[in-house]
Amino acid sequence: MEITKCVSTSGKKKHQCYINIVVDIVHDIFLRLPAKSLLRFRCVSKKCCDIIDSVSFANMYELVCVEEPQILYTPLTLNLVKKLHSIAYDETNYVMKKSETSILEFSEEKHDYQLCHVAYGLLCIRDGGCHQQPESVFLFNPLTREVLELPKAIDEVWKNTYKMWRPVWYGMGFDYTTNTIKVVRVFHRHQYETEVYTLGTNSWRRISSNPSCTLNLCGVTAYGDMHWMHHYYLNDKQYEKMITSFDFKKEEFKWTRHPNLEYNAFAPYKRISLITIKGSLAIVNILSYTQMEIWVLKDYDDKEDYYWVREFKLCIKSIRLEDSWQGFWCLPEIFGAWGYGGLFLDTCHHEHYVIDMKKNHTHHISQCILEEDYNCDERAVYSYTKSLVCLRNFGNSVENHGYKFLKRIKSMNLMEITNSVAQMQIWVLKDYISTGEAFASSQRTV
Amino acid sequence: MSKLGQAKRIIFLKTADGQLFEVDEPVAMEFEIVKSFFDENEDAADDTVVPLPNVSAEPLAGIIEFCKAHVEFRANGAAGKDEVKKFNAEYIKEKSNEQLKELILAANYLNIKEMLDFLTETIANRLKNKSVEYVRAFFGIENDFTPQEEEAVRKEYEWAFEGVDED
């Protein structure tokens, strides 16, 4: 018996059908190509150019992680920084490679640039906002070297700001319902105020939702939303009030539940940090001088049933235990993570270690990976992958506006920059002690 | 009765060019389209011929070869091991671009996730250092830019056109 299907496709329709299938296949193949190839293949046809330039494609491209993550290790205020390099971590040979050419170079002797946030392969840089200088905010794509200056924020607190620095929180997210990248800006006048900017629009919008606690300065982007730690979070009794998230779809703040963490009496608020691991939100909980656990949030989109899993329990034996009697300020401090790697500091000896969560290796970094000795406490590790977000599609990129930090970049040979990845300066990490037990205990704490 | 019996069940597939294929059930069930056909027609007779109007004999033979090997790998617990990588490398080695394209179109139609992933990755590797013209020819995509437009798009990221392999 043969079952025949009634197919009445005219030749033209069939051809159109074939084209559509090809578009789907091309889309999936494109997702696996290096960013440089994709920028070239924008020329293939208008349709291909539209695919590669679309924000949803850029968002998917970030999630599949074709390119190796680039790491930025910087002070939060860039005023002492002249050049900003990216670092790549070679997890097979345990070396950190610094890009030979900087991704950003500041030509002014004095400047007030601050790195506010990194997400979707874009750096959010703020300038001014103190000394009664108006505040400017830029998004910078290190791959394409495009800079987009955002419209001026509604808030003009800077007019009365004389002191050097005033906290303003920036975050980036992705609204899946509209396929747009958004920026959130929180500032404090008499109370918290919040405004949102959608890429491609002309202005910021003040919104009614505001955070109900002091946010930690460095938030992280995961699942399209922003997540901050409660800066003064002190005890585990405020069970739901440790992580504040900003939902970019609803444009409102909310509390995100956290797991029942083992309590550590030493420096309770310094021991917990938020990081992202392969796009998931994770909590690093430093338990003691030698132990840390890492919890990963699952099913975030399920409002009721999201849960945390303790994916790693790591033993950090490389830190010189015998000297660690000095007290709570000696706990290791994690700066940030990329992929399954994380950088932390042994606060007793001011030495840096890289921890490989998957392999449970801890490696000492024999040379400081800070570019210069900035000697400042507020530092962060950001990671990004090469981004296809085409900033020139969202307004006038500032190439012609004469911003000094851009001028220098424009004058550099772009080929040099892309090739430099191949011949990067290499730091050797001492292959240190590498014991520790990781286990994926699927403890659900709902 | 034979559904419950011990005898190996054979699935009959008929290609667009009229060829009849006899495929072992576990291999045919790798094709999502065949699987859902039998899920929807539970009482379909054992000698039912499943028509595949969008696939011709040559790519189907290649797909059966691939899926058969992978079903065996899984049965032997070899999934993810070097043996599989070796087979995959050997499998695509002699395939022309035209054959690869036929295979991916067929695998897409038959909806075979594992093979589709593998072919997508393979083609991406073939294309990554190639020129714009090569990609157009590969997919048969028509260039709908005017020369001026194309030049303008090219200028936006000129550095991306350096270091491209010969076609």
Short mmCIF file of C-alpha atoms in Angstrom, two decimals, chain A residues 18-417:
data_model
loop_
_atom_site.label_atom_id
_atom_site.label_comp_id
_atom_site.label_asym_id
_atom_site.label_seq_id
_atom_site.Cartn_x
_atom_site.Cartn_y
_atom_site.Cartn_z
CA TYR A 18 13.54 25.93 -1.62
CA ILE A 19 14.83 29.48 -1.01
CA ASN A 20 13.17 29.55 2.43
CA ILE A 21 14.74 26.25 3.41
CA VAL A 22 18.11 27.50 2.22
CA VAL A 23 17.67 30.65 4.32
CA ASP A 24 17.05 28.53 7.43
CA ILE A 25 20.05 26.36 6.73
CA VAL A 26 22.25 29.36 5.95
CA HIS A 27 21.14 30.95 9.22
CA ASP A 28 22.27 27.90 11.21
CA ILE A 29 25.56 27.64 9.33
CA PHE A 30 26.20 31.34 9.92
CA LEU A 31 25.77 30.83 13.67
CA ARG A 32 28.88 28.61 13.63
CA LEU A 33 31.15 30.94 11.68
CA PRO A 34 33.77 33.24 13.16
CA ALA A 35 32.68 36.86 13.48
CA LYS A 36 35.17 38.03 10.88
CA SER A 37 33.71 35.69 8.23
CA LEU A 38 30.24 36.95 9.05
CA LEU A 39 31.19 40.58 8.58
CA ARG A 40 32.50 39.55 5.16
CA PHE A 41 29.41 37.53 4.24
CA ARG A 42 27.15 40.54 4.77
CA CYS A 43 28.07 41.13 1.11
CA VAL A 44 26.59 37.84 -0.12
CA SER A 45 23.08 39.23 -0.57
CA LYS A 46 20.65 41.65 1.03
CA LYS A 47 18.95 38.81 2.87
CA CYS A 48 22.27 37.56 4.28
CA CYS A 49 23.15 41.09 5.36
CA ASP A 50 19.78 41.41 7.12
CA ILE A 51 20.31 38.11 8.92
CA ILE A 52 23.79 39.01 10.15
CA ASP A 53 22.82 42.56 11.15
CA SER A 54 19.70 41.55 13.06
CA VAL A 55 19.77 41.94 16.82
CA SER A 56 18.19 38.55 17.35
CA PHE A 57 20.97 36.89 15.35
CA ALA A 58 23.59 38.80 17.36
CA ASN A 59 21.92 37.63 20.55
CA MET A 60 21.87 34.00 19.42
CA TYR A 61 25.45 34.29 18.23
CA GLU A 62 26.54 35.36 21.68
CA LEU A 63 24.84 32.37 23.26
CA VAL A 64 26.47 29.78 20.99
CA CYS A 65 29.97 31.12 21.81
CA VAL A 66 31.84 30.33 18.61
CA GLU A 67 34.61 32.75 19.48
CA GLU A 68 36.73 32.29 22.55
CA PRO A 69 35.79 34.62 25.38
CA GLN A 70 37.84 37.76 25.77
CA ILE A 71 38.59 38.91 29.27
CA LEU A 72 38.91 42.44 30.55
CA TYR A 73 40.56 42.96 33.88
CA THR A 74 40.33 46.60 34.78
CA PRO A 75 39.85 49.08 37.54
CA LEU A 76 36.27 50.32 37.61
CA THR A 77 37.35 53.88 37.05
CA LEU A 78 39.55 54.12 34.02
CA ASN A 79 41.12 57.47 34.86
CA LEU A 80 44.56 55.94 35.34
CA VAL A 81 44.27 53.64 32.39
CA LYS A 82 45.88 54.63 29.13
CA LYS A 83 45.32 51.45 27.19
CA LEU A 84 42.84 48.69 27.66
CA HIS A 85 43.77 45.23 26.41
CA SER A 86 41.73 42.11 26.19
CA ILE A 87 43.03 38.83 27.53
CA ALA A 88 42.32 35.35 26.24
CA TYR A 89 42.69 32.29 28.44
CA ASP A 90 44.12 29.16 26.88
CA GLU A 91 42.57 26.48 29.05
CA THR A 92 44.66 23.67 27.58
CA ASN A 93 48.01 25.21 28.42
CA TYR A 94 46.86 27.35 31.35
CA VAL A 95 48.20 30.56 29.93
CA MET A 96 46.69 33.99 29.74
CA LYS A 97 47.40 35.80 26.53
CA LYS A 98 47.08 39.50 26.36
CA SER A 99 46.15 41.08 23.05
CA GLU A 100 49.11 42.87 21.55
CA THR A 101 47.04 45.75 20.37
CA SER A 102 44.79 47.52 22.78
CA ILE A 103 41.07 47.49 22.26
CA LEU A 104 40.78 51.01 23.65
CA GLU A 105 43.33 53.73 23.96
CA PHE A 106 42.81 56.97 25.79
CA SER A 107 44.75 59.86 24.41
CA GLU A 108 43.82 62.48 26.99
CA GLU A 109 46.17 62.91 29.91
CA LYS A 110 43.21 63.27 32.21
CA HIS A 111 39.89 61.68 31.67
CA ASP A 112 36.98 60.41 33.72
CA TYR A 113 35.95 57.41 31.70
CA GLN A 114 34.42 54.57 33.62
CA LEU A 115 33.63 51.11 32.44
CA CYS A 116 30.04 50.66 33.63
CA HIS A 117 29.04 47.33 32.20
CA VAL A 118 29.90 44.72 29.59
CA ALA A 119 27.26 42.59 27.89
CA TYR A 120 26.41 41.33 24.41
CA GLY A 121 30.03 41.95 23.43
CA LEU A 122 29.57 45.68 24.04
CA LEU A 123 31.36 47.87 26.53
CA CYS A 124 29.27 50.53 28.23
CA ILE A 125 31.54 53.49 28.99
CA ARG A 126 30.58 56.58 30.88
CA ASP A 127 32.35 59.90 30.72
CA GLY A 128 31.92 62.92 33.00
CA GLY A 129 29.02 63.21 35.37
CA CYS A 130 31.23 64.78 38.01
CA HIS A 131 32.94 68.17 38.43
CA GLN A 132 29.71 69.60 37.05
CA GLN A 133 30.46 68.00 33.70
CA PRO A 134 27.58 66.57 31.73
CA GLU A 135 27.55 62.82 31.59
CA SER A 136 27.98 61.00 28.30
CA VAL A 137 27.48 57.30 27.78
CA PHE A 138 28.86 55.24 24.95
CA LEU A 139 28.49 51.71 23.77
CA PHE A 140 31.63 50.36 22.18
CA ASN A 141 31.97 47.23 20.07
CA PRO A 142 35.62 46.10 20.25
CA LEU A 143 35.28 43.91 17.18
CA THR A 144 33.90 46.46 14.77
CA ARG A 145 35.41 49.46 16.60
CA GLU A 146 32.08 51.21 16.39
CA VAL A 147 31.08 53.59 19.13
CA LEU A 148 27.53 54.70 19.72
CA GLU A 149 26.87 57.69 21.91
CA LEU A 150 23.56 57.32 23.69
CA PRO A 151 21.24 60.30 24.06
CA LYS A 152 21.68 62.41 27.17
CA ALA A 153 20.02 60.95 30.22
CA ILE A 154 16.98 62.70 31.67
CA ASP A 155 18.59 63.07 35.06
CA GLU A 156 20.89 66.06 35.36
CA VAL A 157 22.24 65.49 38.82
CA TRP A 158 25.73 66.16 37.52
CA LYS A 159 24.90 69.86 37.56
CA ASN A 160 25.20 69.79 41.33
CA THR A 161 27.91 67.19 41.56
CA TYR A 162 31.22 68.66 42.58
CA LYS A 163 32.91 65.62 43.89
CA MET A 164 34.96 63.22 41.89
CA TRP A 165 32.60 60.34 41.69
CA ARG A 166 28.97 59.54 42.09
CA PRO A 167 27.53 56.09 41.70
CA VAL A 168 25.36 55.55 38.69
CA TRP A 169 24.43 52.01 37.82
CA TYR A 170 24.19 50.87 34.24
CA GLY A 171 22.97 47.55 32.99
CA MET A 172 22.20 46.00 29.65
CA GLY A 173 19.59 43.46 28.69
CA PHE A 174 17.72 41.92 25.82
CA ASP A 175 13.97 42.11 25.43
CA TYR A 176 12.94 38.92 23.65
CA THR A 177 9.43 40.17 23.03
CA THR A 178 10.63 43.08 20.88
CA ASN A 179 14.11 41.81 19.91
CA THR A 180 15.76 44.92 21.25
CA ILE A 181 18.78 45.66 23.37
CA LYS A 182 18.02 47.97 26.26
CA VAL A 183 20.12 49.90 28.73
CA VAL A 184 18.96 50.64 32.26
CA ARG A 185 20.35 53.50 34.31
CA VAL A 186 19.84 53.86 38.05
CA PHE A 187 20.95 56.86 40.04
CA HIS A 188 20.37 58.24 43.46
CA ARG A 189 19.22 61.71 44.25
CA HIS A 190 17.01 61.63 47.31
CA GLN A 191 15.84 58.21 46.37
CA TYR A 192 16.54 55.80 43.57
CA GLU A 193 15.41 56.77 40.14
CA THR A 194 15.51 54.65 37.04
CA GLU A 195 15.47 55.26 33.34
CA VAL A 196 15.56 52.93 30.36
CA TYR A 197 16.93 53.41 26.88
CA THR A 198 16.09 51.13 23.94
CA LEU A 199 18.75 50.96 21.24
CA GLY A 200 17.57 52.70 18.13
CA THR A 201 15.30 55.20 19.88
CA ASN A 202 15.90 58.90 20.55
CA SER A 203 15.62 59.23 24.28
CA TRP A 204 15.65 57.70 27.72
CA ARG A 205 12.38 56.92 29.45
CA ARG A 206 11.85 57.40 33.17
CA ILE A 207 10.12 54.36 34.63
CA SER A 208 8.20 53.96 37.87
CA SER A 209 9.96 50.85 39.15
CA ASN A 210 13.05 51.46 41.28
CA PRO A 211 15.38 49.22 43.23
CA SER A 212 14.48 48.93 46.89
CA CYS A 213 18.01 48.38 48.14
CA THR A 214 21.53 49.60 47.46
CA LEU A 215 22.89 47.74 44.48
CA ASN A 216 26.36 46.37 44.25
CA LEU A 217 28.22 48.32 41.62
CA CYS A 218 28.95 45.39 39.32
CA GLY A 219 25.88 43.65 38.10
CA VAL A 220 25.74 40.87 35.55
CA THR A 221 23.58 40.20 32.53
CA ALA A 222 22.02 36.76 32.21
CA TYR A 223 18.89 35.47 30.44
CA GLY A 224 18.37 38.94 28.98
CA ASP A 225 17.98 40.55 32.43
CA MET A 226 20.27 42.39 34.83
CA HIS A 227 21.11 40.98 38.24
CA TRP A 228 22.71 42.80 41.14
CA MET A 229 23.69 41.77 44.63
CA HIS A 230 22.22 43.69 47.52
CA HIS A 231 25.28 45.70 48.51
CA TYR A 232 24.71 45.54 52.25
CA TYR A 233 23.26 42.11 52.35
CA LEU A 234 24.21 40.74 55.73
CA ASN A 235 22.32 37.68 56.75
CA ASP A 236 20.61 34.68 55.35
CA LYS A 237 17.34 35.42 57.08
CA GLN A 238 16.30 37.93 54.46
CA TYR A 239 15.86 34.94 52.29
CA GLU A 240 14.51 36.59 49.21
CA LYS A 241 16.38 39.82 49.45
CA MET A 242 19.84 39.26 48.20
CA ILE A 243 19.58 39.42 44.41
CA THR A 244 17.74 42.23 42.68
CA SER A 245 16.96 41.62 39.03
CA PHE A 246 15.76 44.02 36.41
CA ASP A 247 13.28 42.44 34.03
CA PHE A 248 13.78 44.12 30.65
CA LYS A 249 10.53 42.82 29.21
CA LYS A 250 8.35 44.26 31.97
CA GLU A 251 10.86 47.02 32.80
CA GLU A 252 10.64 46.44 36.51
CA PHE A 253 12.83 45.40 39.42
CA LYS A 254 12.15 42.20 41.29
CA TRP A 255 13.79 39.95 43.84
CA THR A 256 15.29 36.73 42.60
CA ARG A 257 15.33 33.97 45.19
CA HIS A 258 18.71 32.57 46.10
CA PRO A 259 19.69 29.14 47.41
CA ASN A 260 20.06 28.38 51.07
CA LEU A 261 23.72 29.16 51.33
CA GLU A 262 26.04 27.81 53.92
CA TYR A 263 26.61 30.62 56.33
CA ASN A 264 30.03 32.03 56.88
CA ALA A 265 30.49 34.39 59.77
CA PHE A 266 33.50 36.05 58.22
CA ALA A 267 32.76 39.03 56.05
CA PRO A 268 29.32 37.80 55.15
CA TYR A 269 28.67 40.25 52.39
CA LYS A 270 32.08 40.04 50.78
CA ARG A 271 32.03 36.31 50.37
CA ILE A 272 29.14 36.10 47.91
CA SER A 273 29.42 37.27 44.33
CA LEU A 274 27.38 36.99 41.21
CA ILE A 275 28.99 35.78 38.01
CA THR A 276 27.76 34.22 34.80
CA ILE A 277 28.78 30.78 33.62
CA LYS A 278 28.04 30.11 29.96
CA GLY A 279 25.16 32.52 30.02
CA SER A 280 23.67 31.31 33.32
CA LEU A 281 23.54 33.32 36.49
CA ALA A 282 25.74 31.83 39.22
CA ILE A 283 26.61 32.58 42.82
CA VAL A 284 30.14 32.15 44.10
CA ASN A 285 30.07 31.48 47.81
CA ILE A 286 33.45 31.58 49.50
CA LEU A 287 33.13 29.23 52.44
CA SER A 288 36.58 29.45 53.91
CA TYR A 289 40.17 30.11 52.95
CA THR A 290 40.20 26.92 50.96
CA GLN A 291 36.69 26.23 49.87
CA MET A 292 34.13 27.73 47.62
CA GLU A 293 30.89 26.57 46.11
CA ILE A 294 29.21 27.67 42.94
CA TRP A 295 25.46 27.62 42.46
CA VAL A 296 23.83 27.95 39.07
CA LEU A 297 20.31 29.21 38.43
CA LYS A 298 18.12 26.97 36.26
CA ASP A 299 14.82 27.61 34.48
CA TYR A 300 14.91 31.32 35.18
CA ASP A 301 12.04 31.94 32.78
CA ASP A 302 9.75 29.80 34.86
CA LYS A 303 8.64 32.40 37.38
CA GLU A 304 7.54 29.97 40.05
CA ASP A 305 9.77 27.00 39.56
CA TYR A 306 13.23 28.32 38.91
CA TYR A 307 15.77 26.65 41.13
CA TRP A 308 19.45 26.65 42.04
CA VAL A 309 21.85 23.76 41.62
CA ARG A 310 25.17 23.55 43.39
CA GLU A 311 27.29 22.63 40.40
CA PHE A 312 30.74 22.97 41.88
CA LYS A 313 32.36 22.67 45.22
CA LEU A 314 35.96 23.63 44.86
CA CYS A 315 38.95 23.23 47.04
CA ILE A 316 41.45 26.02 46.64
CA LYS A 317 44.60 24.48 47.94
CA SER A 318 47.00 26.67 46.11
CA ILE A 319 46.53 29.52 48.47
CA ARG A 320 49.21 29.52 51.10
CA LEU A 321 47.20 28.13 53.91
CA GLU A 322 49.73 28.48 56.67
CA ASP A 323 49.63 32.25 56.54
CA SER A 324 45.93 32.56 56.47
CA TRP A 325 45.37 33.14 60.14
CA GLN A 326 45.10 36.85 59.80
CA GLY A 327 41.37 37.08 59.76
CA PHE A 328 38.38 37.51 57.57
CA TRP A 329 39.91 40.05 55.24
CA CYS A 330 42.11 37.29 53.96
CA LEU A 331 39.35 35.35 52.28
CA PRO A 332 39.94 34.90 48.60
CA GLU A 333 37.98 37.27 46.47
CA ILE A 334 36.55 36.36 43.09
CA PHE A 335 36.67 39.07 40.47
CA GLY A 336 34.72 37.50 37.71
CA ALA A 337 34.47 34.64 35.32
CA TRP A 338 34.47 33.60 31.69
CA GLY A 339 33.31 30.24 30.40
CA TYR A 340 34.28 27.90 33.21
CA GLY A 341 37.24 29.98 34.26
CA GLY A 342 37.35 32.48 37.07
CA LEU A 343 39.91 34.90 38.36
CA PHE A 344 40.36 35.43 42.03
CA LEU A 345 42.72 37.09 44.38
CA ASP A 346 44.37 35.71 47.44
CA THR A 347 43.85 38.77 49.59
CA CYS A 348 46.58 37.75 52.04
CA HIS A 349 49.35 37.88 49.53
CA HIS A 350 47.83 39.86 46.71
CA GLU A 351 48.43 37.09 44.29
CA HIS A 352 46.15 36.17 41.44
CA TYR A 353 44.84 32.73 40.66
CA VAL A 354 42.80 31.32 37.86
CA ILE A 355 40.39 28.63 38.79
CA ASP A 356 39.11 26.17 36.23
CA MET A 357 35.77 25.07 37.60
CA LYS A 358 35.37 22.08 35.34
CA LYS A 359 38.81 20.60 35.83
CA ASN A 360 39.18 21.74 39.43
CA HIS A 361 42.54 23.19 38.70
CA THR A 362 43.84 26.25 40.42
CA HIS A 363 46.66 28.04 38.70
CA HIS A 364 48.81 30.74 40.05
CA ILE A 365 49.42 33.62 37.70
CA SER A 366 53.08 34.39 37.98
CA GLN A 367 52.75 37.89 36.66
CA CYS A 368 50.13 40.40 37.47
CA ILE A 369 47.73 40.72 34.61
CA LEU A 370 46.95 44.29 35.34
CA GLU A 371 48.50 46.41 32.65
CA GLU A 372 50.09 48.82 35.03
CA ASP A 373 50.14 48.95 38.74
CA TYR A 374 46.97 50.88 39.23
CA ASN A 375 46.98 50.21 42.89
CA CYS A 376 43.29 50.54 43.37
CA ASP A 377 40.81 48.32 45.11
CA GLU A 378 37.80 48.49 42.88
CA ARG A 379 38.54 46.10 40.08
CA ALA A 380 36.46 43.83 37.95
CA VAL A 381 36.80 41.06 35.46
CA TYR A 382 34.46 41.28 32.54
CA SER A 383 34.25 38.83 29.74
CA TYR A 384 32.79 39.23 26.31
CA THR A 385 32.70 37.42 23.03
CA LYS A 386 33.06 39.12 19.69
CA SER A 387 29.79 40.81 19.00
CA LEU A 388 27.92 41.26 15.76
CA VAL A 389 25.77 44.04 17.17
CA CYS A 390 26.04 46.60 14.42
CA LEU A 391 26.03 49.91 16.30
CA ARG A 392 25.91 51.99 13.15
CA ASN A 393 22.36 50.73 12.69
CA PHE A 394 21.22 52.42 15.90
CA GLY A 395 22.05 56.01 15.22
CA ASN A 396 25.00 58.15 14.44
CA SER A 397 28.07 56.37 15.55
CA VAL A 398 30.43 58.99 16.84
CA GLU A 399 33.31 58.37 14.47
CA ASN A 400 33.16 61.91 13.18
CA HIS A 401 32.39 63.68 16.39
CA GLY A 402 35.98 63.98 17.46
CA TYR A 403 35.96 62.10 20.71
CA LYS A 404 39.54 61.85 21.66
CA PHE A 405 39.58 58.24 22.74
CA LEU A 406 38.19 57.36 19.39
CA LYS A 407 40.58 59.35 17.31
CA ARG A 408 43.45 57.18 18.37
CA ILE A 409 41.59 54.07 17.50
CA LYS A 410 40.59 55.31 14.13
CA SER A 411 44.19 55.93 13.24
CA MET A 412 45.23 52.38 14.02
CA ASN A 413 45.50 49.82 11.30
CA LEU A 414 42.52 47.56 11.72
CA MET A 415 44.34 44.59 10.25
CA GLU A 416 46.93 44.83 12.96
CA ILE A 417 44.20 44.52 15.52
#
